[in-house]
PDB file of C-alpha atoms and ligand atoms in Angstrom:
ATOM      1  CA  MET A   1      -2.586 204.333 -19.682  1.00 50.00           C
ATOM      2  CA  SER A   2      -5.488 202.016 -19.157  1.00 64.00           C
ATOM      3  CA  SER A   3      -8.872 203.152 -20.420  1.00 92.00           C
ATOM      4  CA  VAL A   4     -10.967 200.323 -19.026  1.00 97.00           C
ATOM      5  CA  LYS A   5     -14.620 201.334 -18.878  1.00 98.00           C
ATOM      6  CA  VAL A   6     -17.527 199.466 -17.289  1.00 98.00           C
ATOM      7  CA  GLU A   7     -21.135 200.174 -18.281  1.00 98.00           C
ATOM      8  CA  CYS A   8     -24.383 198.414 -17.513  1.00 98.00           C
ATOM      9  CA  VAL A   9     -26.003 197.438 -20.825  1.00 97.00           C
ATOM     10  CA  VAL A  10     -28.989 195.425 -19.576  1.00 97.00           C
ATOM     11  CA  LYS A  11     -30.302 196.822 -16.304  1.00 94.00           C
ATOM     12  CA  ALA A  12     -31.399 194.620 -13.379  1.00 76.00           C
ATOM     13  CA  SER A  13     -32.507 192.021 -15.853  1.00 74.00           C
ATOM     14  CA  ALA A  14     -32.019 188.902 -13.778  1.00 81.00           C
ATOM     15  CA  VAL A  15     -32.344 187.249 -10.394  1.00 94.00           C
ATOM     16  CA  ILE A  16     -29.329 185.102 -11.248  1.00 94.00           C
ATOM     17  CA  GLY A  17     -27.947 186.305 -14.586  1.00 96.00           C
ATOM     18  CA  GLU A  18     -25.640 183.628 -15.979  1.00 98.00           C
ATOM     19  CA  GLY A  19     -24.033 181.919 -18.917  1.00 97.00           C
ATOM     20  CA  PRO A  20     -23.416 184.760 -21.405  1.00 98.00           C
ATOM     21  CA  VAL A  21     -22.684 183.660 -24.987  1.00 98.00           C
ATOM     22  CA  TRP A  22     -22.009 186.020 -27.890  1.00 98.00           C
ATOM     23  CA  GLU A  23     -23.857 185.254 -31.125  1.00 97.00           C
ATOM     24  CA  GLU A  24     -21.712 186.788 -33.799  1.00 96.00           C
ATOM     25  CA  SER A  25     -24.109 186.537 -36.753  1.00 94.00           C
ATOM     26  CA  GLN A  26     -26.744 188.670 -35.032  1.00 94.00           C
ATOM     27  CA  GLN A  27     -24.557 190.610 -32.581  1.00 97.00           C
ATOM     28  CA  HIS A  28     -26.718 189.187 -29.816  1.00 97.00           C
ATOM     29  CA  LEU A  29     -25.801 188.342 -26.263  1.00 98.00           C
ATOM     30  CA  LEU A  30     -27.558 185.228 -25.034  1.00 98.00           C
ATOM     31  CA  PHE A  31     -27.760 184.648 -21.296  1.00 98.00           C
ATOM     32  CA  VAL A  32     -30.056 183.032 -18.774  1.00 98.00           C
ATOM     33  CA  ASP A  33     -31.771 184.021 -15.564  1.00 98.00           C
ATOM     34  CA  ILE A  34     -31.491 180.793 -13.577  1.00 98.00           C
ATOM     35  CA  ALA A  35     -33.940 181.557 -10.779  1.00 97.00           C
ATOM     36  CA  GLY A  36     -36.090 183.845 -12.948  1.00 96.00           C
ATOM     37  CA  GLN A  37     -36.506 180.825 -15.266  1.00 97.00           C
ATOM     38  CA  LYS A  38     -35.922 182.532 -18.577  1.00 97.00           C
ATOM     39  CA  ILE A  39     -33.520 182.587 -21.488  1.00 98.00           C
ATOM     40  CA  GLN A  40     -32.684 186.131 -22.560  1.00 97.00           C
ATOM     41  CA  ARG A  41     -31.369 187.506 -25.823  1.00 97.00           C
ATOM     42  CA  TRP A  42     -30.084 191.065 -25.890  1.00 97.00           C
ATOM     43  CA  ASP A  43     -29.684 192.683 -29.303  1.00 98.00           C
ATOM     44  CA  SER A  44     -26.648 194.947 -29.086  1.00 98.00           C
ATOM     45  CA  VAL A  45     -27.713 196.847 -32.210  1.00 97.00           C
ATOM     46  CA  THR A  46     -31.300 197.707 -31.215  1.00 97.00           C
ATOM     47  CA  ASN A  47     -30.781 197.401 -27.432  1.00 97.00           C
ATOM     48  CA  HIS A  48     -33.880 195.228 -27.173  1.00 96.00           C
ATOM     49  CA  THR A  49     -34.100 192.123 -25.008  1.00 96.00           C
ATOM     50  CA  GLN A  50     -36.319 189.159 -25.821  1.00 96.00           C
ATOM     51  CA  SER A  51     -36.909 186.167 -23.628  1.00 97.00           C
ATOM     52  CA  VAL A  52     -38.210 182.629 -23.619  1.00 98.00           C
ATOM     53  CA  GLU A  53     -39.639 181.310 -20.355  1.00 97.00           C
ATOM     54  CA  THR A  54     -38.791 177.897 -18.987  1.00 98.00           C
ATOM     55  CA  ASP A  55     -40.815 175.806 -16.535  1.00 96.00           C
ATOM     56  CA  ASP A  56     -37.857 175.124 -14.223  1.00 98.00           C
ATOM     57  CA  MET A  57     -34.496 176.722 -13.444  1.00 98.00           C
ATOM     58  CA  VAL A  58     -32.498 177.260 -16.636  1.00 98.00           C
ATOM     59  CA  ALA A  59     -28.757 177.120 -16.110  1.00 98.00           C
ATOM     60  CA  PHE A  60     -27.274 177.586 -19.579  1.00 98.00           C
ATOM     61  CA  VAL A  61     -28.050 178.151 -23.240  1.00 98.00           C
ATOM     62  CA  VAL A  62     -25.725 177.495 -26.196  1.00 98.00           C
ATOM     63  CA  PRO A  63     -26.179 177.695 -29.961  1.00 98.00           C
ATOM     64  CA  ARG A  64     -26.824 174.464 -31.838  1.00 97.00           C
ATOM     65  CA  LYS A  65     -25.209 173.678 -35.200  1.00 96.00           C
ATOM     66  CA  SER A  66     -28.460 172.416 -36.669  1.00 94.00           C
ATOM     67  CA  GLY A  67     -30.167 175.690 -35.691  1.00 93.00           C
ATOM     68  CA  GLY A  68     -31.724 177.120 -32.557  1.00 95.00           C
ATOM     69  CA  TYR A  69     -30.204 176.519 -29.162  1.00 98.00           C
ATOM     70  CA  VAL A  70     -29.899 173.893 -26.483  1.00 98.00           C
ATOM     71  CA  ALA A  71     -30.466 174.784 -22.855  1.00 98.00           C
ATOM     72  CA  GLY A  72     -30.128 173.087 -19.479  1.00 98.00           C
ATOM     73  CA  VAL A  73     -33.495 173.211 -17.716  1.00 98.00           C
ATOM     74  CA  GLY A  74     -33.698 171.417 -14.383  1.00 98.00           C
ATOM     75  CA  ARG A  75     -31.894 168.133 -15.106  1.00 98.00           C
ATOM     76  CA  SER A  76     -32.841 168.100 -18.815  1.00 98.00           C
ATOM     77  CA  ILE A  77     -31.074 169.230 -21.903  1.00 98.00           C
ATOM     78  CA  VAL A  78     -33.709 170.754 -24.142  1.00 98.00           C
ATOM     79  CA  ALA A  79     -33.810 172.039 -27.708  1.00 98.00           C
ATOM     80  CA  VAL A  80     -35.031 175.626 -27.951  1.00 98.00           C
ATOM     81  CA  ASP A  81     -36.921 176.929 -30.964  1.00 97.00           C
ATOM     82  CA  TRP A  82     -36.836 180.674 -30.439  1.00 96.00           C
ATOM     83  CA  SER A  83     -39.522 181.602 -32.980  1.00 95.00           C
ATOM     84  CA  THR A  84     -42.162 179.276 -31.527  1.00 96.00           C
ATOM     85  CA  GLN A  85     -40.789 179.510 -27.957  1.00 96.00           C
ATOM     86  CA  LYS A  86     -41.015 175.709 -27.902  1.00 96.00           C
ATOM     87  CA  LEU A  87     -38.722 173.580 -25.734  1.00 98.00           C
ATOM     88  CA  THR A  88     -38.214 169.888 -26.530  1.00 98.00           C
ATOM     89  CA  SER A  89     -36.457 167.602 -24.095  1.00 98.00           C
ATOM     90  CA  LEU A  90     -33.457 165.741 -25.569  1.00 98.00           C
ATOM     91  CA  VAL A  91     -31.841 163.924 -22.652  1.00 98.00           C
ATOM     92  CA  ASP A  92     -31.879 163.905 -18.829  1.00 98.00           C
ATOM     93  CA  VAL A  93     -29.103 163.405 -16.277  1.00 98.00           C
ATOM     94  CA  ASP A  94     -28.937 162.641 -12.533  1.00 98.00           C
ATOM     95  CA  GLU A  95     -32.171 160.600 -12.592  1.00 97.00           C
ATOM     96  CA  ASP A  96     -31.208 159.230  -9.173  1.00 97.00           C
ATOM     97  CA  LYS A  97     -30.905 162.754  -7.734  1.00 98.00           C
ATOM     98  CA  PRO A  98     -34.212 164.544  -8.268  1.00 97.00           C
ATOM     99  CA  ASN A  99     -33.075 167.618  -6.269  1.00 97.00           C
ATOM    100  CA  ASN A 100     -30.161 168.290  -8.595  1.00 98.00           C
ATOM    101  CA  ARG A 101     -30.141 170.804 -11.414  1.00 98.00           C
ATOM    102  CA  PHE A 102     -27.799 171.774 -14.181  1.00 98.00           C
ATOM    103  CA  ASN A 103     -25.419 174.660 -13.669  1.00 98.00           C
ATOM    104  CA  ASP A 104     -22.776 176.074 -16.040  1.00 98.00           C
ATOM    105  CA  ALA A 105     -21.951 174.477 -19.425  1.00 98.00           C
ATOM    106  CA  LYS A 106     -19.830 175.110 -22.508  1.00 98.00           C
ATOM    107  CA  VAL A 107     -19.235 173.522 -25.909  1.00 98.00           C
ATOM    108  CA  ASP A 108     -15.733 172.286 -26.743  1.00 98.00           C
ATOM    109  CA  PRO A 109     -14.067 173.062 -30.091  1.00 97.00           C
ATOM    110  CA  ILE A 110     -15.279 169.680 -31.478  1.00 96.00           C
ATOM    111  CA  GLY A 111     -18.914 170.473 -30.647  1.00 98.00           C
ATOM    112  CA  ARG A 112     -19.293 168.355 -27.496  1.00 98.00           C
ATOM    113  CA  LEU A 113     -21.332 169.942 -24.721  1.00 98.00           C
ATOM    114  CA  PHE A 114     -19.812 169.841 -21.232  1.00 98.00           C
ATOM    115  CA  ALA A 115     -22.386 170.533 -18.519  1.00 98.00           C
ATOM    116  CA  GLY A 116     -22.256 170.205 -14.756  1.00 98.00           C
ATOM    117  CA  THR A 117     -24.859 169.753 -12.060  1.00 98.00           C
ATOM    118  CA  MET A 118     -25.264 170.678  -8.412  1.00 98.00           C
ATOM    119  CA  GLY A 119     -27.426 169.622  -5.463  1.00 98.00           C
ATOM    120  CA  ARG A 120     -30.230 171.610  -3.870  1.00 97.00           C
ATOM    121  CA  GLU A 121     -29.152 175.114  -2.845  1.00 96.00           C
ATOM    122  CA  VAL A 122     -30.727 176.328   0.408  1.00 93.00           C
ATOM    123  CA  ARG A 123     -29.467 179.839  -0.202  1.00 94.00           C
ATOM    124  CA  PRO A 124     -26.690 181.110  -2.500  1.00 95.00           C
ATOM    125  CA  THR A 125     -23.546 178.967  -2.045  1.00 94.00           C
ATOM    126  CA  VAL A 126     -25.174 176.881   0.725  1.00 96.00           C
ATOM    127  CA  VAL A 127     -25.718 173.680  -1.142  1.00 96.00           C
ATOM    128  CA  GLU A 128     -26.127 169.948  -0.450  1.00 96.00           C
ATOM    129  CA  LYS A 129     -22.493 169.053  -0.936  1.00 97.00           C
ATOM    130  CA  GLN A 130     -20.902 166.597  -3.350  1.00 98.00           C
ATOM    131  CA  GLN A 131     -24.159 165.897  -5.159  1.00 98.00           C
ATOM    132  CA  GLY A 132     -23.085 167.336  -8.502  1.00 98.00           C
ATOM    133  CA  SER A 133     -21.337 165.813 -11.501  1.00 98.00           C
ATOM    134  CA  LEU A 134     -19.690 166.919 -14.709  1.00 98.00           C
ATOM    135  CA  PHE A 135     -21.037 165.386 -17.928  1.00 98.00           C
ATOM    136  CA  SER A 136     -20.374 165.640 -21.614  1.00 98.00           C
ATOM    137  CA  VAL A 137     -22.930 165.125 -24.350  1.00 98.00           C
ATOM    138  CA  THR A 138     -21.956 164.234 -27.908  1.00 97.00           C
ATOM    139  CA  SER A 139     -23.850 164.825 -31.152  1.00 95.00           C
ATOM    140  CA  ASP A 140     -25.695 161.484 -30.851  1.00 96.00           C
ATOM    141  CA  LEU A 141     -26.766 162.513 -27.318  1.00 97.00           C
ATOM    142  CA  THR A 142     -24.496 160.007 -25.585  1.00 97.00           C
ATOM    143  CA  VAL A 143     -23.917 161.229 -22.033  1.00 98.00           C
ATOM    144  CA  THR A 144     -20.598 160.550 -20.274  1.00 98.00           C
ATOM    145  CA  LYS A 145     -19.954 161.304 -16.625  1.00 98.00           C
ATOM    146  CA  HIS A 146     -16.438 162.672 -16.053  1.00 98.00           C
ATOM    147  CA  LEU A 147     -16.587 163.704 -12.402  1.00 98.00           C
ATOM    148  CA  ASP A 148     -18.834 163.161  -9.430  1.00 98.00           C
ATOM    149  CA  GLN A 149     -18.875 164.523  -5.869  1.00 98.00           C
ATOM    150  CA  VAL A 150     -18.912 168.058  -7.218  1.00 98.00           C
ATOM    151  CA  ASP A 151     -20.323 170.785  -4.944  1.00 98.00           C
ATOM    152  CA  ILE A 152     -21.209 173.565  -7.434  1.00 98.00           C
ATOM    153  CA  SER A 153     -20.113 172.740 -10.977  1.00 98.00           C
ATOM    154  CA  ASN A 154     -19.263 176.067 -12.540  1.00 98.00           C
ATOM    155  CA  GLY A 155     -16.918 177.777 -15.043  1.00 98.00           C
ATOM    156  CA  LEU A 156     -15.219 175.792 -17.768  1.00 98.00           C
ATOM    157  CA  ASP A 157     -13.157 176.376 -20.889  1.00 98.00           C
ATOM    158  CA  TRP A 158     -10.339 174.907 -22.976  1.00 98.00           C
ATOM    159  CA  SER A 159      -6.802 176.063 -23.689  1.00 98.00           C
ATOM    160  CA  LEU A 160      -6.115 177.350 -27.182  1.00 98.00           C
ATOM    161  CA  ASP A 161      -4.253 174.136 -28.130  1.00 98.00           C
ATOM    162  CA  GLN A 162      -7.191 172.094 -26.705  1.00 98.00           C
ATOM    163  CA  LYS A 163      -4.787 170.122 -24.531  1.00 98.00           C
ATOM    164  CA  THR A 164      -6.046 171.510 -21.222  1.00 98.00           C
ATOM    165  CA  PHE A 165      -9.514 171.755 -19.727  1.00 98.00           C
ATOM    166  CA  PHE A 166     -10.062 174.434 -17.089  1.00 99.00           C
ATOM    167  CA  TYR A 167     -12.743 173.846 -14.490  1.00 99.00           C
ATOM    168  CA  ILE A 168     -14.241 175.433 -11.385  1.00 98.00           C
ATOM    169  CA  ASP A 169     -16.044 173.701  -8.525  1.00 98.00           C
ATOM    170  CA  SER A 170     -16.964 176.948  -6.734  1.00 98.00           C
ATOM    171  CA  LEU A 171     -16.841 175.816  -3.133  1.00 98.00           C
ATOM    172  CA  SER A 172     -13.230 174.628  -3.477  1.00 98.00           C
ATOM    173  CA  ARG A 173     -12.379 178.286  -4.191  1.00 98.00           C
ATOM    174  CA  THR A 174      -9.843 177.156  -6.775  1.00 98.00           C
ATOM    175  CA  VAL A 175      -9.503 177.171 -10.537  1.00 98.00           C
ATOM    176  CA  ASP A 176      -8.377 173.718 -11.671  1.00 98.00           C
ATOM    177  CA  ALA A 177      -6.867 172.283 -14.843  1.00 98.00           C
ATOM    178  CA  PHE A 178      -7.019 168.802 -16.400  1.00 98.00           C
ATOM    179  CA  ASP A 179      -5.239 167.299 -19.375  1.00 98.00           C
ATOM    180  CA  TYR A 180      -7.756 167.160 -22.224  1.00 98.00           C
ATOM    181  CA  ASP A 181      -7.883 164.574 -24.972  1.00 98.00           C
ATOM    182  CA  SER A 182      -9.868 166.263 -27.715  1.00 97.00           C
ATOM    183  CA  ASP A 183     -10.160 163.005 -29.704  1.00 97.00           C
ATOM    184  CA  THR A 184     -12.016 161.186 -26.945  1.00 97.00           C
ATOM    185  CA  GLY A 185     -13.223 164.134 -24.830  1.00 98.00           C
ATOM    186  CA  SER A 186     -11.701 162.652 -21.670  1.00 98.00           C
ATOM    187  CA  ILE A 187     -10.115 164.588 -18.812  1.00 98.00           C
ATOM    188  CA  SER A 188      -7.305 163.486 -16.475  1.00 98.00           C
ATOM    189  CA  ASN A 189      -4.556 164.699 -14.136  1.00 98.00           C
ATOM    190  CA  ARG A 190      -6.455 167.310 -12.111  1.00 98.00           C
ATOM    191  CA  ARG A 191      -4.412 170.094 -10.494  1.00 98.00           C
ATOM    192  CA  VAL A 192      -5.042 173.493  -8.924  1.00 98.00           C
ATOM    193  CA  ILE A 193      -3.828 176.459 -10.948  1.00 98.00           C
ATOM    194  CA  TYR A 194      -5.228 179.313  -8.852  1.00 98.00           C
ATOM    195  CA  ARG A 195      -6.507 179.754  -5.295  1.00 98.00           C
ATOM    196  CA  MET A 196      -8.886 182.638  -4.630  1.00 98.00           C
ATOM    197  CA  GLU A 197      -7.457 185.295  -2.346  1.00 98.00           C
ATOM    198  CA  ASP A 198      -9.260 187.131   0.447  1.00 97.00           C
ATOM    199  CA  GLY A 199     -11.954 189.374  -0.974  1.00 97.00           C
ATOM    200  CA  GLU A 200     -12.190 187.490  -4.257  1.00 98.00           C
ATOM    201  CA  GLY A 201     -15.176 185.423  -3.107  1.00 98.00           C
ATOM    202  CA  PHE A 202     -16.078 182.243  -4.985  1.00 98.00           C
ATOM    203  CA  PRO A 203     -14.888 181.528  -8.523  1.00 98.00           C
ATOM    204  CA  ASP A 204     -17.942 181.215 -10.791  1.00 98.00           C
ATOM    205  CA  GLY A 205     -18.082 181.373 -14.624  1.00 98.00           C
ATOM    206  CA  MET A 206     -14.984 181.903 -16.757  1.00 98.00           C
ATOM    207  CA  THR A 207     -13.763 182.426 -20.298  1.00 98.00           C
ATOM    208  CA  ILE A 208     -10.425 182.219 -22.091  1.00 98.00           C
ATOM    209  CA  ASP A 209      -9.028 185.074 -24.213  1.00 98.00           C
ATOM    210  CA  ALA A 210      -7.143 184.906 -27.503  1.00 98.00           C
ATOM    211  CA  GLU A 211      -3.838 184.968 -25.601  1.00 98.00           C
ATOM    212  CA  GLY A 212      -4.794 181.918 -23.544  1.00 98.00           C
ATOM    213  CA  ARG A 213      -5.493 183.730 -20.281  1.00 98.00           C
ATOM    214  CA  LEU A 214      -8.526 183.116 -18.110  1.00 99.00           C
ATOM    215  CA  TRP A 215     -11.098 185.690 -16.996  1.00 99.00           C
ATOM    216  CA  VAL A 216     -12.849 184.437 -13.878  1.00 99.00           C
ATOM    217  CA  ALA A 217     -16.087 185.889 -12.458  1.00 98.00           C
ATOM    218  CA  CYS A 218     -15.820 186.389  -8.695  1.00 98.00           C
ATOM    219  CA  TYR A 219     -19.129 185.686  -6.985  1.00 98.00           C
ATOM    220  CA  ASN A 220     -19.306 187.792  -3.784  1.00 98.00           C
ATOM    221  CA  GLY A 221     -16.064 189.404  -4.979  1.00 98.00           C
ATOM    222  CA  GLY A 222     -17.481 192.186  -7.178  1.00 98.00           C
ATOM    223  CA  ARG A 223     -14.823 191.675  -9.817  1.00 98.00           C
ATOM    224  CA  VAL A 224     -13.488 189.660 -12.702  1.00 98.00           C
ATOM    225  CA  ILE A 225      -9.888 188.502 -12.391  1.00 98.00           C
ATOM    226  CA  ASN A 226      -7.515 187.702 -15.213  1.00 98.00           C
ATOM    227  CA  ILE A 227      -5.245 184.736 -14.538  1.00 98.00           C
ATOM    228  CA  ASP A 228      -2.296 183.335 -16.408  1.00 98.00           C
ATOM    229  CA  PRO A 229      -3.018 179.581 -16.263  1.00 98.00           C
ATOM    230  CA  ILE A 230       0.634 178.686 -16.837  1.00 98.00           C
ATOM    231  CA  THR A 231       2.119 180.706 -13.968  1.00 98.00           C
ATOM    232  CA  GLY A 232      -0.981 180.955 -11.766  1.00 98.00           C
ATOM    233  CA  VAL A 233      -0.384 184.691 -11.492  1.00 98.00           C
ATOM    234  CA  ARG A 234      -3.281 187.139 -11.374  1.00 98.00           C
ATOM    235  CA  LEU A 235      -2.537 189.716 -14.048  1.00 98.00           C
ATOM    236  CA  GLN A 236      -5.466 192.084 -13.733  1.00 98.00           C
ATOM    237  CA  THR A 237      -8.591 192.833 -11.721  1.00 98.00           C
ATOM    238  CA  VAL A 238     -11.683 194.507 -13.153  1.00 98.00           C
ATOM    239  CA  SER A 239     -14.003 195.931 -10.488  1.00 98.00           C
ATOM    240  CA  LEU A 240     -17.740 196.042 -11.038  1.00 98.00           C
ATOM    241  CA  PRO A 241     -20.411 198.016  -9.158  1.00 98.00           C
ATOM    242  CA  VAL A 242     -22.159 194.835  -7.902  1.00 98.00           C
ATOM    243  CA  THR A 243     -20.861 191.999  -5.728  1.00 98.00           C
ATOM    244  CA  LYS A 244     -22.461 188.859  -7.161  1.00 98.00           C
ATOM    245  CA  ILE A 245     -20.541 188.496 -10.407  1.00 98.00           C
ATOM    246  CA  THR A 246     -21.539 185.221 -12.050  1.00 98.00           C
ATOM    247  CA  SER A 247     -19.932 184.793 -15.466  1.00 98.00           C
ATOM    248  CA  CYS A 248     -18.335 186.476 -18.470  1.00 98.00           C
ATOM    249  CA  CYS A 249     -17.682 186.079 -22.191  1.00 98.00           C
ATOM    250  CA  PHE A 250     -16.054 188.159 -24.884  1.00 98.00           C
ATOM    251  CA  GLY A 251     -18.209 189.704 -27.590  1.00 98.00           C
ATOM    252  CA  GLY A 252     -18.730 192.789 -29.685  1.00 97.00           C
ATOM    253  CA  VAL A 253     -17.744 193.409 -33.285  1.00 90.00           C
ATOM    254  CA  ASP A 254     -14.206 192.031 -32.908  1.00 96.00           C
ATOM    255  CA  TYR A 255     -14.595 190.226 -29.579  1.00 98.00           C
ATOM    256  CA  SER A 256     -12.814 193.002 -27.721  1.00 98.00           C
ATOM    257  CA  ASP A 257     -15.564 193.660 -25.170  1.00 98.00           C
ATOM    258  CA  LEU A 258     -16.043 191.557 -22.069  1.00 98.00           C
ATOM    259  CA  TYR A 259     -19.692 190.949 -21.141  1.00 98.00           C
ATOM    260  CA  VAL A 260     -20.289 190.183 -17.484  1.00 98.00           C
ATOM    261  CA  THR A 261     -23.451 188.836 -15.821  1.00 98.00           C
ATOM    262  CA  SER A 262     -24.519 189.282 -12.198  1.00 98.00           C
ATOM    263  CA  ALA A 263     -27.103 188.180  -9.660  1.00 97.00           C
ATOM    264  CA  SER A 264     -29.320 189.939  -7.145  1.00 96.00           C
ATOM    265  CA  LEU A 265     -30.543 186.842  -5.294  1.00 96.00           C
ATOM    266  CA  GLY A 266     -29.283 186.760  -1.714  1.00 94.00           C
ATOM    267  CA  LEU A 267     -28.751 190.523  -1.319  1.00 96.00           C
ATOM    268  CA  ASN A 268     -30.565 192.179   1.575  1.00 94.00           C
ATOM    269  CA  GLU A 269     -32.431 195.489   1.265  1.00 93.00           C
ATOM    270  CA  THR A 270     -29.470 197.620   2.285  1.00 96.00           C
ATOM    271  CA  GLU A 271     -27.181 195.846  -0.137  1.00 95.00           C
ATOM    272  CA  ILE A 272     -29.678 196.293  -2.957  1.00 93.00           C
ATOM    273  CA  LYS A 273     -29.799 200.030  -2.176  1.00 94.00           C
ATOM    274  CA  HIS A 274     -26.025 200.177  -2.512  1.00 96.00           C
ATOM    275  CA  GLN A 275     -25.948 198.140  -5.706  1.00 96.00           C
ATOM    276  CA  PRO A 276     -29.061 199.004  -7.699  1.00 96.00           C
ATOM    277  CA  LEU A 277     -27.516 197.467 -10.805  1.00 97.00           C
ATOM    278  CA  ALA A 278     -27.339 193.969  -9.257  1.00 97.00           C
ATOM    279  CA  GLY A 279     -28.700 191.430 -11.716  1.00 97.00           C
ATOM    280  CA  GLY A 280     -27.627 193.544 -14.675  1.00 97.00           C
ATOM    281  CA  VAL A 281     -25.320 192.715 -17.566  1.00 98.00           C
ATOM    282  CA  PHE A 282     -22.162 194.811 -17.876  1.00 98.00           C
ATOM    283  CA  ARG A 283     -19.867 195.568 -20.789  1.00 98.00           C
ATOM    284  CA  VAL A 284     -16.178 196.139 -20.109  1.00 98.00           C
ATOM    285  CA  THR A 285     -14.320 197.944 -22.873  1.00 98.00           C
ATOM    286  CA  GLY A 286     -10.701 199.010 -23.255  1.00 98.00           C
ATOM    287  CA  LEU A 287      -9.116 195.824 -21.899  1.00 98.00           C
ATOM    288  CA  GLY A 288      -6.782 195.613 -24.894  1.00 96.00           C
ATOM    289  CA  VAL A 289      -7.426 191.908 -25.350  1.00 98.00           C
ATOM    290  CA  LYS A 290      -9.792 189.910 -27.517  1.00 98.00           C
ATOM    291  CA  GLY A 291     -11.822 186.775 -27.017  1.00 98.00           C
ATOM    292  CA  LEU A 292     -12.802 183.952 -29.329  1.00 97.00           C
ATOM    293  CA  PRO A 293     -16.080 182.941 -30.952  1.00 97.00           C
ATOM    294  CA  SER A 294     -18.181 180.447 -28.982  1.00 97.00           C
ATOM    295  CA  ASN A 295     -18.620 176.880 -30.248  1.00 98.00           C
ATOM    296  CA  SER A 296     -21.978 175.409 -31.234  1.00 98.00           C
ATOM    297  CA  PHE A 297     -23.295 172.072 -29.991  1.00 98.00           C
ATOM    298  CA  SER A 298     -22.993 169.472 -32.743  1.00 96.00           C
ATOM    299  CA  GLY A 299     -26.091 167.508 -31.688  1.00 84.00           C
TER     300      GLY A 299
HETATM  301  C1  BGC B   1     -24.986 179.048  -9.294  1.00 50.52           C
HETATM  302  C2  BGC B   1     -25.600 179.622  -8.082  1.00 50.52           C
HETATM  303  C3  BGC B   1     -24.513 179.701  -7.015  1.00 50.52           C
HETATM  304  C4  BGC B   1     -23.363 180.538  -7.529  1.00 50.52           C
HETATM  305  C5  BGC B   1     -22.202 180.696  -6.583  1.00 50.52           C
HETATM  306  C6  BGC B   1     -23.878 179.938  -9.724  1.00 50.52           C
HETATM  307  O1  BGC B   1     -23.316 179.442 -10.857  1.00 50.52           O
HETATM  308  O2  BGC B   1     -25.933 178.879 -10.314  1.00 50.52           O
HETATM  309  O3  BGC B   1     -26.687 178.842  -7.727  1.00 50.52           O
HETATM  310  O4  BGC B   1     -24.992 180.245  -5.841  1.00 50.52           O
HETATM  311  O5  BGC B   1     -22.896 179.986  -8.729  1.00 50.52           O
HETATM  312  O6  BGC B   1     -21.265 179.729  -6.660  1.00 50.52           O
HETATM  313 CA1   CA B   2     -22.159 179.950 -12.707  1.00 50.52          CA
END
């Protein structure tokens, strides 16, 4: 019955491919290469990829309401002007922790940017623990810290009614939920909604679909899993031909394709031989479910 198909649309494009965001107006997929220090933009119509280089690790990129993008570079949030390739620093976080860097981020339906940080990573998933935090940034660039003692701040998204915030600290190997107050942007009442099973690796990036279910990238698990956040039941598993799956978002003409990023960093020579597509971006079609447009940062 199922006609799920997986294809690699951008080949071995990244050391750590991350943070995919669909840009509906242009039918572009934005994503970053964290360790390769570049922001990438794949045009799904022409199949061309453009990039903007950054002078430090770039963890995320999101569209900005006033035009252009904002990205997380090192510990700074920067404005990105694509045409001039110019980056302008807007605000910094974790000034007291110079070894930290941003990791995953997402914009809430109001336009607030939620972005997390992590400590120095010796090798993939081996990190200085509890150094990270989760912040939000509002349109006037006010920064609020919501959580500290985070190991690897990763996937995040909101329920369709905006009353729940879903969050992943990868090393806990759980997907968590908080109550969300969309008027104030505050989070409370943390609980675990899913624990990774054997073989699923670490939970990394995630996205919500139009039916309110979560799609979670499984780093070292070679798959994306679909979870019902109400029951905590895993509904579906999509296998990919590479193990280090980092994040996903819906895109395509009607948001019915799932785009999935991956990493090659940390694979040895034999592993790379077995997964030559590591670091590529994949498109999963035929899932029978749609996603939602991404939000733009209001600042
Ligand atoms: C981070 C990587 C980390 C991986 C696994 C990614 O989001 O950027 O540095 O190794 O998650 O948790
Ligand atoms: Ca991630």
